[in-house]
Coordinates of C-alpha atoms and ligand atoms in Angstrom, one line a residue:
M1 CA -23.9 15.3 8.8
I2 CA -25.1 14.3 5.4
D3 CA -24.2 10.8 4.1
R4 CA -21.2 10.8 1.8
S5 CA -22.7 9.0 -1.2
P6 CA -20.7 8.8 -4.4
T7 CA -23.3 11.0 -6.2
I8 CA -25.6 13.9 -5.4
S9 CA -28.8 14.7 -7.3
R10 CA -30.3 18.1 -6.8
D11 CA -33.6 18.4 -4.9
P12 CA -36.1 19.9 -7.4
A13 CA -37.8 21.8 -4.6
Q14 CA -34.6 23.5 -3.7
L15 CA -33.8 24.3 -7.3
R16 CA -37.3 25.7 -7.6
L17 CA -37.0 26.2 -11.3
A18 CA -36.7 23.4 -13.8
P19 CA -33.0 23.4 -15.0
N20 CA -32.5 24.9 -18.4
L21 CA -30.4 21.9 -19.3
Q22 CA -32.6 18.9 -18.4
D23 CA -31.5 16.2 -20.8
W24 CA -27.7 16.5 -21.2
A25 CA -27.2 13.7 -23.7
H26 CA -30.1 14.9 -25.9
E27 CA -29.1 18.5 -25.9
R28 CA -25.5 17.6 -26.8
E29 CA -26.8 15.7 -29.7
V30 CA -29.1 18.4 -31.1
F31 CA -27.1 21.5 -30.1
R32 CA -25.8 23.7 -33.0
W33 CA -23.9 26.9 -32.7
D34 CA -25.5 28.1 -35.9
A35 CA -28.9 27.8 -34.3
L36 CA -27.9 29.8 -31.3
R37 CA -26.3 32.4 -33.5
E38 CA -29.6 32.8 -35.3
E39 CA -31.5 33.0 -32.0
L40 CA -29.4 35.8 -30.8
L41 CA -29.4 37.6 -34.1
A42 CA -33.2 37.4 -34.3
A43 CA -33.3 39.1 -30.9
A44 CA -30.9 41.8 -32.0
P45 CA -30.7 42.1 -35.8
G46 CA -27.5 43.4 -37.3
S47 CA -23.9 42.4 -36.6
I48 CA -22.7 40.5 -33.6
N49 CA -21.5 42.8 -30.9
I50 CA -21.2 41.7 -27.3
A51 CA -22.4 45.0 -25.9
R52 CA -25.3 45.4 -28.2
L53 CA -26.5 41.9 -27.3
A54 CA -25.8 42.3 -23.6
V55 CA -27.5 45.7 -23.0
D56 CA -28.9 47.5 -26.1
R57 CA -31.3 44.8 -27.0
H58 CA -32.7 44.7 -23.4
A59 CA -32.8 48.4 -23.3
A60 CA -35.0 48.4 -26.4
G61 CA -37.4 45.8 -25.0
P62 CA -39.4 44.8 -22.0
R63 CA -36.4 44.5 -19.7
A64 CA -35.4 48.2 -20.2
Q65 CA -36.3 49.2 -16.6
R66 CA -35.1 46.0 -15.0
T67 CA -32.1 46.3 -12.6
A68 CA -29.1 45.2 -14.6
L69 CA -26.6 46.0 -11.8
R70 CA -27.1 46.3 -8.1
C71 CA -23.9 48.1 -7.0
L72 CA -23.0 47.7 -3.3
D73 CA -20.4 49.9 -1.7
R74 CA -18.2 49.1 1.2
D75 CA -20.3 51.0 3.7
G76 CA -23.6 49.4 2.9
G77 CA -24.7 51.9 0.2
R78 CA -26.6 50.6 -2.8
R79 CA -27.2 51.9 -6.3
D80 CA -29.4 50.1 -8.9
V81 CA -28.7 50.6 -12.6
S82 CA -31.3 49.6 -15.2
F83 CA -30.6 48.1 -18.6
A84 CA -31.7 51.3 -20.1
Q85 CA -29.3 53.4 -18.0
L86 CA -26.4 51.0 -18.7
A87 CA -27.1 51.2 -22.4
A88 CA -27.1 55.0 -22.3
R89 CA -24.0 55.3 -20.1
S90 CA -22.1 52.8 -22.3
N91 CA -23.2 54.8 -25.3
Q92 CA -21.8 57.9 -23.6
F93 CA -18.5 56.1 -23.1
A94 CA -18.4 55.0 -26.7
N95 CA -19.0 58.7 -27.8
L96 CA -16.3 59.8 -25.3
L97 CA -13.8 57.4 -27.0
A98 CA -14.7 58.8 -30.4
S99 CA -14.2 62.3 -29.2
L100 CA -10.6 61.7 -27.8
P101 CA -10.3 60.5 -30.6
V102 CA -9.3 56.9 -30.7
T103 CA -9.6 54.6 -33.7
T104 CA -11.1 51.2 -34.3
G105 CA -9.2 48.5 -32.5
A106 CA -7.7 50.8 -29.8
R107 CA -6.9 49.0 -26.5
V108 CA -8.8 50.4 -23.6
F109 CA -7.6 49.3 -20.2
V110 CA -9.7 49.5 -17.1
L111 CA -8.1 49.6 -13.6
T112 CA -10.9 50.6 -11.2
G113 CA -12.1 47.7 -9.1
R114 CA -15.7 46.5 -9.1
R115 CA -17.9 49.5 -9.8
V116 CA -20.5 50.7 -12.3
E117 CA -17.9 52.7 -14.4
L118 CA -16.1 49.5 -15.2
Y119 CA -19.3 48.2 -16.8
E120 CA -19.9 51.4 -18.7
A121 CA -16.3 51.6 -19.9
V122 CA -16.1 47.9 -21.0
L123 CA -19.4 47.9 -22.8
G124 CA -18.8 51.3 -24.4
T125 CA -15.4 50.1 -25.6
L126 CA -17.0 47.1 -27.2
K127 CA -19.7 49.3 -28.9
A128 CA -17.0 51.5 -30.2
N129 CA -15.2 48.6 -31.8
C130 CA -12.2 48.9 -29.5
I131 CA -10.6 46.2 -27.4
A132 CA -11.2 46.0 -23.6
C133 CA -8.8 44.7 -21.0
V134 CA -9.4 44.8 -17.2
L135 CA -6.5 44.6 -14.8
F136 CA -6.3 43.7 -11.1
T137 CA -6.2 46.8 -8.9
A138 CA -4.1 44.9 -6.4
F139 CA -1.2 44.7 -9.0
G140 CA 1.8 46.9 -8.2
P141 CA 3.4 49.2 -10.8
E142 CA 5.6 46.5 -12.3
P143 CA 2.9 43.9 -13.2
L144 CA 0.8 46.8 -14.4
K145 CA 3.6 48.1 -16.6
T146 CA 4.2 44.6 -18.1
R147 CA 0.6 44.1 -19.1
L148 CA 0.0 47.7 -20.3
K149 CA 3.1 47.3 -22.4
I150 CA 2.3 43.9 -23.9
G151 CA -1.2 45.1 -24.6
A152 CA 0.0 48.5 -26.0
A153 CA -2.7 50.3 -24.1
D154 CA -4.0 53.4 -25.8
V155 CA -6.5 54.5 -23.1
L156 CA -6.6 53.8 -19.4
V157 CA -9.6 54.3 -17.1
T158 CA -8.5 54.4 -13.5
T159 CA -9.0 56.3 -10.3
A160 CA -7.0 59.3 -9.4
A161 CA -5.6 57.5 -6.4
L162 CA -4.5 54.4 -8.4
Y163 CA -3.1 56.7 -11.0
Q164 CA -0.9 58.5 -8.5
R165 CA 0.3 55.4 -6.7
K166 CA 0.7 53.0 -9.6
I167 CA 0.6 54.6 -13.0
A168 CA 2.5 57.9 -12.7
P169 CA 5.7 56.1 -11.7
I170 CA 5.7 53.9 -14.8
E171 CA 4.1 56.2 -17.4
A172 CA 7.4 57.2 -19.0
D173 CA 7.7 53.5 -20.1
L174 CA 4.3 53.4 -21.7
P175 CA 4.7 55.4 -25.0
S176 CA 1.4 54.0 -26.5
L177 CA -0.7 55.3 -23.6
R178 CA -2.3 58.5 -24.9
H179 CA -5.3 59.0 -22.7
V180 CA -5.8 58.5 -19.0
L181 CA -9.4 59.0 -17.8
L182 CA -9.6 59.6 -14.0
L183 CA -12.3 58.7 -11.7
D184 CA -12.8 60.2 -8.2
D185 CA -10.6 63.0 -9.2
D186 CA -11.1 65.4 -6.4
G187 CA -8.5 67.8 -7.4
A188 CA -5.5 65.9 -6.2
V189 CA -4.5 65.1 -9.8
R190 CA -4.8 68.0 -12.2
P191 CA -6.3 66.9 -15.4
A192 CA -4.1 68.2 -18.1
G193 CA -2.5 67.0 -21.4
H194 CA -3.3 63.3 -21.6
L195 CA -5.1 63.2 -18.2
S196 CA -8.8 64.0 -18.2
S197 CA -11.6 63.7 -15.7
Y198 CA -13.8 60.7 -16.6
E199 CA -17.0 62.3 -15.2
R200 CA -16.4 65.6 -16.9
L201 CA -16.0 64.0 -20.3
M202 CA -19.0 61.7 -19.7
A203 CA -21.2 64.7 -18.7
T204 CA -20.9 66.3 -22.1
S205 CA -21.0 63.0 -24.1
P206 CA -24.3 62.3 -25.9
E207 CA -26.4 59.3 -24.9
A208 CA -27.2 58.3 -28.5
F209 CA -24.6 56.3 -30.3
V210 CA -24.8 54.4 -33.6
P211 CA -22.3 51.5 -33.2
P212 CA -20.0 50.8 -36.1
Q213 CA -20.3 47.3 -37.6
T214 CA -18.4 44.6 -35.8
T215 CA -18.2 41.1 -37.2
A216 CA -18.2 37.8 -35.4
E217 CA -14.4 37.8 -35.7
T218 CA -13.7 41.4 -34.6
P219 CA -11.4 41.4 -31.6
A220 CA -13.2 42.4 -28.5
L221 CA -11.4 41.4 -25.3
L222 CA -7.9 40.9 -24.1
H223 CA -7.3 38.8 -21.0
F224 CA -4.1 38.0 -19.3
T225 CA -3.8 34.4 -18.0
S226 CA -3.3 34.0 -14.3
G227 CA 0.4 33.5 -14.5
T228 CA 0.3 30.3 -12.5
T229 CA 2.7 28.4 -14.7
G230 CA 4.9 31.3 -16.0
T231 CA 4.7 34.8 -17.5
P232 CA 1.1 35.7 -18.2
K233 CA 0.0 35.5 -21.8
G234 CA -2.4 38.0 -23.4
A235 CA -5.3 36.0 -24.9
V236 CA -7.4 37.7 -27.5
H237 CA -11.2 37.0 -27.8
V238 CA -13.7 38.1 -30.4
H239 CA -17.3 39.3 -30.4
E240 CA -18.7 35.9 -31.3
A241 CA -17.6 34.8 -27.8
A242 CA -21.0 36.1 -26.8
L243 CA -22.6 32.9 -28.0
M244 CA -20.6 31.0 -25.5
H245 CA -21.3 33.3 -22.7
F246 CA -25.0 33.0 -23.5
M247 CA -25.0 29.3 -23.8
T248 CA -23.1 28.7 -20.6
G249 CA -25.0 31.3 -18.6
R250 CA -28.1 29.4 -19.6
Y251 CA -26.9 25.9 -19.1
A252 CA -24.0 25.9 -16.7
L253 CA -25.1 28.7 -14.4
D254 CA -28.8 27.9 -15.2
L255 CA -29.7 31.6 -15.2
H256 CA -33.5 32.2 -15.3
D257 CA -35.2 35.5 -15.9
E258 CA -36.0 36.1 -12.2
D259 CA -32.5 35.2 -10.8
V260 CA -30.3 37.5 -8.8
F261 CA -26.8 36.5 -9.8
W262 CA -23.6 37.1 -7.9
C263 CA -20.2 36.4 -9.5
T264 CA -17.5 37.1 -6.9
A265 CA -14.5 37.0 -9.2
D266 CA -12.1 40.0 -9.0
P267 CA -12.6 42.2 -12.1
G268 CA -9.0 41.5 -13.3
W269 CA -9.7 37.8 -13.8
V270 CA -11.3 36.5 -16.9
T271 CA -14.2 35.0 -14.9
A272 CA -15.3 38.5 -14.0
M273 CA -15.5 39.5 -17.6
S274 CA -17.2 36.4 -19.0
Y275 CA -19.5 35.8 -16.0
G276 CA -19.5 39.0 -13.9
V277 CA -20.2 41.3 -16.9
I278 CA -21.2 39.5 -20.1
A279 CA -23.2 36.4 -19.4
P280 CA -25.8 37.7 -16.9
L281 CA -26.4 40.8 -19.0
L282 CA -26.9 38.7 -22.1
L283 CA -29.5 36.7 -20.2
G284 CA -31.1 39.8 -18.9
V285 CA -30.7 39.0 -15.2
T286 CA -29.8 41.2 -12.2
S287 CA -26.2 41.1 -11.0
I288 CA -24.7 42.0 -7.7
V289 CA -21.7 44.2 -8.1
D290 CA -19.9 44.3 -4.8
G291 CA -17.3 47.0 -4.3
G292 CA -16.1 45.5 -1.0
D293 CA -13.4 42.8 -0.4
F294 CA -13.9 39.3 0.9
E295 CA -15.2 39.2 4.4
A296 CA -17.1 36.1 5.5
Q297 CA -19.8 37.8 7.5
R298 CA -20.3 40.5 4.8
W299 CA -20.6 37.8 2.1
Y300 CA -23.2 35.8 4.1
R301 CA -25.1 39.0 4.6
I302 CA -25.1 39.8 0.9
L303 CA -26.4 36.4 0.1
E304 CA -29.3 36.9 2.5
E305 CA -30.1 40.6 2.0
Q306 CA -29.8 40.7 -1.7
K307 CA -31.7 37.4 -2.1
V308 CA -29.0 36.0 -4.3
S309 CA -30.3 33.0 -6.2
V310 CA -27.3 31.9 -8.3
W311 CA -23.8 32.4 -6.9
Y312 CA -20.6 31.9 -8.8
T313 CA -17.4 31.8 -6.8
A314 CA -14.1 29.9 -6.4
P315 CA -12.5 27.3 -4.2
T316 CA -10.2 29.8 -2.5
A317 CA -13.2 31.9 -1.3
L318 CA -15.1 28.7 -0.3
R319 CA -12.1 27.7 1.8
L320 CA -12.1 31.0 3.5
L321 CA -15.8 30.6 4.4
M322 CA -15.0 27.1 5.7
K323 CA -12.3 28.6 7.9
A324 CA -14.8 31.1 9.2
G325 CA -16.7 28.1 10.7
P326 CA -20.3 26.8 10.4
E327 CA -21.6 28.9 13.3
L328 CA -21.3 32.1 11.2
A329 CA -23.0 30.4 8.2
A330 CA -25.9 29.4 10.5
R331 CA -26.6 33.0 11.5
F332 CA -27.7 33.9 8.0
R333 CA -30.5 32.7 5.8
R334 CA -30.0 31.6 2.2
Q335 CA -33.6 31.0 1.3
D336 CA -33.3 32.3 -2.2
L337 CA -30.1 30.6 -3.1
R338 CA -30.7 27.7 -5.5
L339 CA -27.3 27.2 -7.2
I340 CA -23.7 27.6 -6.1
A341 CA -21.0 27.2 -8.8
S342 CA -17.3 27.3 -8.5
V343 CA -14.3 27.6 -10.9
G344 CA -10.6 28.2 -11.1
E345 CA -9.1 25.6 -8.9
P346 CA -9.9 22.0 -8.2
L347 CA -12.9 21.6 -5.9
N348 CA -12.3 18.6 -3.7
A349 CA -15.1 16.4 -2.6
E350 CA -14.8 17.6 1.0
A351 CA -15.6 21.1 -0.2
I352 CA -18.8 19.9 -1.8
W353 CA -19.7 18.0 1.4
W354 CA -19.1 21.1 3.4
G355 CA -21.6 22.8 1.1
M356 CA -24.1 20.1 1.8
D357 CA -23.5 20.2 5.5
V358 CA -23.1 24.0 6.1
L359 CA -24.9 25.7 3.2
G360 CA -27.5 23.1 2.7
Q361 CA -26.7 22.4 -0.9
P362 CA -23.8 21.1 -3.1
I363 CA -21.3 23.2 -5.0
H364 CA -21.3 22.7 -8.8
D365 CA -17.7 22.7 -10.0
N366 CA -16.9 23.7 -13.6
W367 CA -13.7 23.9 -15.6
W368 CA -12.4 26.4 -18.1
Q369 CA -9.4 28.6 -18.9
T370 CA -8.7 32.1 -20.0
E371 CA -8.0 30.6 -23.5
T372 CA -11.4 28.9 -23.7
G373 CA -13.2 32.1 -22.8
G374 CA -16.1 30.3 -21.2
I375 CA -17.1 27.2 -19.2
M376 CA -16.3 24.0 -21.1
I377 CA -17.0 21.2 -18.6
G378 CA -19.4 21.5 -15.7
N379 CA -21.8 20.0 -13.3
T380 CA -25.1 21.5 -14.5
P381 CA -28.0 21.3 -12.0
G382 CA -29.9 18.8 -14.0
Q383 CA -27.1 16.2 -13.9
V384 CA -26.0 14.0 -11.0
I385 CA -22.9 15.4 -9.3
K386 CA -20.0 13.2 -8.6
P387 CA -18.2 15.0 -5.7
G388 CA -14.6 15.7 -6.8
S389 CA -15.4 15.6 -10.5
M390 CA -15.5 18.7 -12.7
G391 CA -18.5 17.3 -14.5
R392 CA -19.1 16.7 -18.2
P393 CA -18.6 18.8 -21.4
L394 CA -21.4 21.2 -22.2
P395 CA -23.4 21.1 -25.4
G396 CA -21.3 22.3 -28.4
I397 CA -18.1 21.3 -26.6
D398 CA -16.1 18.3 -27.9
A399 CA -13.6 17.3 -25.2
L400 CA -11.0 14.5 -25.7
V401 CA -8.3 12.9 -23.7
I402 CA -5.1 12.7 -25.6
E403 CA -1.6 11.4 -25.2
R404 CA 1.4 13.2 -26.8
L405 CA 3.5 11.1 -29.0
P406 CA 7.2 11.0 -28.5
G407 CA 8.0 12.2 -32.1
G408 CA 5.4 15.1 -31.8
G409 CA 1.8 14.9 -32.6
V410 CA -1.0 13.6 -30.4
R411 CA -3.3 10.5 -30.2
P412 CA -6.8 10.7 -28.8
I413 CA -7.5 7.9 -26.3
E414 CA -10.7 6.4 -27.5
S415 CA -11.6 4.2 -24.5
A416 CA -14.4 5.5 -22.3
E417 CA -12.2 5.5 -19.3
A418 CA -9.0 7.4 -20.0
S419 CA -6.3 9.5 -18.4
G420 CA -4.1 12.0 -20.2
E421 CA -4.2 15.6 -21.4
L422 CA -7.5 17.3 -21.9
A423 CA -8.0 18.6 -25.5
L424 CA -10.9 20.4 -27.0
R425 CA -12.0 20.3 -30.7
K426 CA -11.8 23.8 -32.3
G427 CA -15.1 25.4 -33.2
W428 CA -16.5 26.9 -30.0
P429 CA -17.0 30.6 -30.4
S430 CA -15.0 31.9 -27.4
M431 CA -11.8 30.1 -28.3
F432 CA -8.9 32.6 -28.0
R433 CA -7.7 33.8 -31.4
A434 CA -4.2 34.8 -30.4
Y435 CA -1.6 35.2 -27.7
L436 CA -0.7 38.8 -28.2
N437 CA 2.7 39.1 -29.8
Q438 CA 3.4 35.4 -29.4
P439 CA 2.2 33.6 -32.6
D440 CA 4.5 30.6 -32.1
R441 CA 3.3 30.0 -28.6
Y442 CA -0.3 30.3 -29.9
F443 CA 0.1 27.8 -32.7
G444 CA 2.0 25.5 -30.3
C445 CA -1.2 25.0 -28.4
F446 CA -2.9 23.2 -31.3
A447 CA -2.5 19.9 -33.0
G448 CA -4.5 20.0 -36.1
E449 CA -8.1 20.6 -35.1
L450 CA -7.4 20.1 -31.4
Y451 CA -6.6 22.7 -28.8
L452 CA -4.3 21.2 -26.1
T453 CA -5.2 22.6 -22.7
G454 CA -2.1 21.6 -20.7
D455 CA -4.3 20.1 -18.0
L456 CA -4.3 16.4 -17.1
V457 CA -7.6 14.7 -16.4
R458 CA -9.2 11.3 -16.0
R459 CA -12.4 10.5 -17.8
D460 CA -14.5 7.9 -16.1
V461 CA -16.9 5.4 -17.6
D462 CA -19.8 7.8 -17.4
G463 CA -18.0 10.6 -19.2
Y464 CA -17.2 12.6 -16.1
Y465 CA -13.9 14.5 -16.0
W466 CA -11.6 14.5 -12.9
F467 CA -8.8 17.0 -12.7
L468 CA -5.4 15.5 -12.0
G469 CA -3.1 18.5 -12.3
R470 CA -1.4 20.7 -14.8
S471 CA 1.1 19.1 -17.1
D472 CA 3.8 21.5 -15.8
D473 CA 3.2 20.4 -12.3
V474 CA 3.3 16.6 -12.9
I475 CA 5.5 14.6 -10.6
K476 CA 7.5 11.6 -11.8
T477 CA 8.1 9.3 -8.9
S478 CA 9.4 5.7 -9.0
G479 CA 8.1 5.3 -12.5
H480 CA 4.7 6.8 -11.7
L481 CA 3.4 10.0 -13.3
V482 CA 1.4 11.8 -10.6
G483 CA -0.9 14.8 -11.0
P484 CA -0.5 16.9 -7.8
F485 CA -4.2 17.1 -7.2
E486 CA -4.4 13.3 -6.9
I487 CA -2.4 13.7 -3.7
E488 CA -3.7 17.0 -2.5
R489 CA -7.3 15.8 -2.7
V490 CA -6.5 13.0 -0.3
L491 CA -4.7 15.2 2.1
M492 CA -7.7 17.6 2.2
E493 CA -9.9 14.7 3.1
H494 CA -8.3 14.9 6.6
P495 CA -10.5 17.1 8.8
A496 CA -7.5 19.0 10.0
V497 CA -6.4 20.2 6.6
I498 CA -7.7 23.3 4.8
E499 CA -5.4 23.5 1.8
A500 CA -2.6 21.4 0.5
A501 CA -0.1 21.7 -2.4
V502 CA 2.4 19.0 -3.4
I503 CA 5.6 19.2 -5.5
G504 CA 8.2 16.8 -6.8
V505 CA 11.7 17.1 -5.2
P506 CA 14.6 15.5 -7.1
D507 CA 15.7 12.2 -5.6
A508 CA 18.6 10.0 -6.7
L509 CA 16.6 6.8 -6.4
A510 CA 13.0 7.7 -7.2
G511 CA 13.6 10.4 -9.8
E512 CA 11.4 12.7 -7.7
V513 CA 9.8 12.3 -4.3
I514 CA 6.6 14.0 -3.2
K515 CA 6.7 16.9 -0.7
A516 CA 3.5 18.3 0.6
F517 CA 2.9 21.8 2.0
V518 CA -0.1 21.8 4.3
L519 CA -2.3 24.5 5.9
V520 CA -4.2 23.2 8.9
R521 CA -7.3 24.7 10.5
A522 CA -7.0 27.3 13.2
G523 CA -6.5 25.8 16.6
I524 CA -4.9 22.6 15.3
E525 CA -1.3 22.0 16.4
S526 CA 1.0 21.5 13.5
D527 CA 3.4 19.2 15.3
A528 CA 5.0 15.9 14.9
S529 CA 1.9 14.0 15.9
M530 CA -0.2 15.8 13.4
R531 CA 2.4 15.1 10.7
E532 CA 2.3 11.4 11.6
Q533 CA -1.5 11.4 11.4
L534 CA -1.4 12.9 8.0
M535 CA 1.3 10.6 6.7
A536 CA -0.6 7.6 8.0
H537 CA -3.8 8.9 6.3
A538 CA -1.9 9.5 3.0
R539 CA -0.2 6.1 3.1
R540 CA -3.5 4.3 3.8
R541 CA -5.3 6.1 0.9
L542 CA -2.5 6.4 -1.6
G543 CA -0.2 3.6 -0.8
P544 CA 3.5 4.0 0.0
A545 CA 4.6 4.9 -3.5
L546 CA 2.4 7.9 -3.9
A547 CA 2.2 9.1 -0.3
P548 CA 4.3 12.3 0.4
R549 CA 7.8 11.6 1.6
S550 CA 7.7 14.8 3.7
I551 CA 5.1 17.2 4.9
A552 CA 5.8 20.9 5.8
F553 CA 3.2 22.9 7.7
V554 CA 2.8 26.4 6.3
G555 CA 0.9 29.5 7.4
A556 CA -0.2 30.2 3.8
L557 CA 0.4 28.9 0.3
P558 CA 1.5 31.2 -2.5
H559 CA -1.5 32.1 -4.7
T560 CA -2.1 34.1 -7.8
R561 CA -4.4 37.1 -7.6
S562 CA -7.1 34.8 -9.1
G563 CA -6.6 32.4 -6.2
K564 CA -4.5 29.6 -7.8
I565 CA -1.8 27.8 -6.0
M566 CA 1.6 28.6 -7.5
R567 CA 3.3 25.2 -7.2
R568 CA 6.2 26.4 -9.4
L569 CA 7.0 28.9 -6.7
L570 CA 7.0 26.3 -4.0
R571 CA 9.3 24.2 -6.1
A572 CA 11.7 27.1 -6.9
R573 CA 11.9 28.0 -3.2
E574 CA 12.4 24.5 -2.1
L575 CA 15.2 24.0 -4.6
G576 CA 16.7 27.4 -4.3
L577 CA 16.0 28.3 -7.9
P578 CA 15.0 31.6 -9.4
E579 CA 11.4 32.4 -8.7
G580 CA 10.6 33.4 -12.3
D581 CA 7.7 35.7 -13.1
T582 CA 5.9 36.6 -9.8
S583 CA 3.9 39.5 -11.1
A584 CA 0.6 37.7 -10.4
L585 CA 1.6 36.6 -6.9
E586 CA -0.8 37.7 -4.2
T587 CA 1.2 39.1 -1.4
V588 CA 0.1 37.7 1.9
A589 CA -0.5 40.3 4.5
Ligands
ATP1 P1 -1.2 30.5 -16.7 O1 -1.8 30.0 -18.0 O2 -0.7 31.9 -16.9 O3 -0.2 29.6 -16.1 P2 -3.7 29.9 -15.4 O4 -3.7 28.7 -16.3 O5 -3.8 29.6 -13.9 O6 -2.3 30.7 -15.6 P3 -6.3 30.7 -16.0 O7 -6.6 30.7 -17.4 O8 -7.0 31.8 -15.1 O9 -4.8 30.9 -15.8 O10 -6.7 29.3 -15.3 C1 -7.1 28.2 -16.0 C2 -6.6 27.0 -15.3 O11 -7.1 26.9 -14.0 C3 -6.9 25.7 -15.9 O12 -6.1 25.4 -17.0 C4 -6.8 24.7 -14.7 O13 -5.5 24.3 -14.5 C5 -7.3 25.6 -13.6 N1 -8.8 25.3 -13.3 C6 -9.8 26.1 -13.7 N2 -11.0 25.5 -13.3 C7 -10.7 24.4 -12.7 C8 -11.4 23.4 -12.0 N3 -12.8 23.4 -11.9 N4 -10.8 22.3 -11.5 C9 -9.4 22.3 -11.6 N5 -8.6 23.2 -12.1 C10 -9.3 24.2 -12.7
MG2 MG1 -3.1 28.4 -18.2

């Protein structure tokens, strides 16, 4: 087992390539968004358009024949798509949209799972100056209806099977939906009226397309938030977001020309759009597009066989790999893997140490939100990692810790060490420009020049940020304000614990007392003695005031489709309150 030191520095031999971001402090000082805009526009003169920057400019240059997408299917089949092919296919889709016809700004929804047509459709939509929105295929008809309605979908690309099961029953409630383009339509659904065969229309659609002008501020993407804290919000992003995807692909994911990159995020989650689709294409690297679902052995095999060098995943997936045990990991090689990054949920120190012990390298946590459109804070490979910390703000990102004032307004906490709400100074290109149909809610997220994230953090003396919890989940116990993750990270230090979630339960004396829900490793008895052990560990590490008052063992915790623990649901169930919007809830088999 590796020594648990408070910091980890990457071994340059394992990183193989010098990190793109070597001198964090210097780059933050000299970085200018304008300079990056000029760099990208010099590479692709004209107007800023995500798809033109991501594929057309490579298709017109030396990377034309390089593999942009390596698509793997469930049964081991593989299909490579070059930048030139992707440019042509997305042109065909843009022409297809024009022929329907749809007009500028139309909303094109994609419900297909991870496959090449998703890329064609999204990129073609962006070229055609329409707005793309990808949804989770695991959603049932109701959550789909809610999102298609909020987004006023004009066009939907989906499979015949998904159409029959999930869209046909809700279609009558979707008056804006004028065109449904069906994939895999093997005759089961008869294309007629508003239903067409995707492939048939693509086959007659020309490969040449002259994109209309888009400006930096032209709306490009619609993403629904994960729904962890309430009803999902539709966040709108513009074409200029490409600058952010490019910068973070370069610095946070450290993409180099020769990398094979694998982003495991489900296509319905913003991570899959920003980093599964856009960033790797912008940087001209090869991406793995895996059509299969999570399966530990299969994932290890992909890392080995596809020679993945940069891997972007999430704590939930890492926990499932932990659960699968170190023996499985040891059966596969990862000789090409030089960087593992994670996002979406707090990455506790133990998970990083597991990476060191079992995968042979640390995991680089980073933080962002649907609203920020791209990575804001991260552990880039050139910096020292402090296990348990999300890292430091990237170049071009001005992060602050603020406190909200009782009469409204906010005050930045100037001291180097600070705890409070994380805020970001406006001005980064991928900042959301609206919550669809909810202007008040949108403006409510800002205080002057600051965007208020709703997340609580601690900044340490070296400028590293530590996640404490979401402000909605904060627990007030005996005069202390506690972020749930402060407690959860301690519970997860115990070797028996895989995952933990804590909530506040009303209490006449303390205001609230802390209740923990704990998932233990397979083979471990969840009995009174285990409970005592965990209590003792928590009391020792947290002190009696912050240690959970009670611990419940669970077989699973409620997660959103994007893998986030829904503490509000635990709370509602505990207190017998209405569960609220559960459209994003992953149903546990
Ligand atoms: P909703 O806004 O609908 O409640 P959500 O906030 O979960 O859902 P996302 O935008 O997908 O929707 O998630 C962003 C949130 O995920 C962040 O605000 C933060 O709470 C959490 N998060 C993301 N990355 C990290 C990280 N590295 N460490 C801790 N938390 C993270
Ligand atoms: Mg949120």
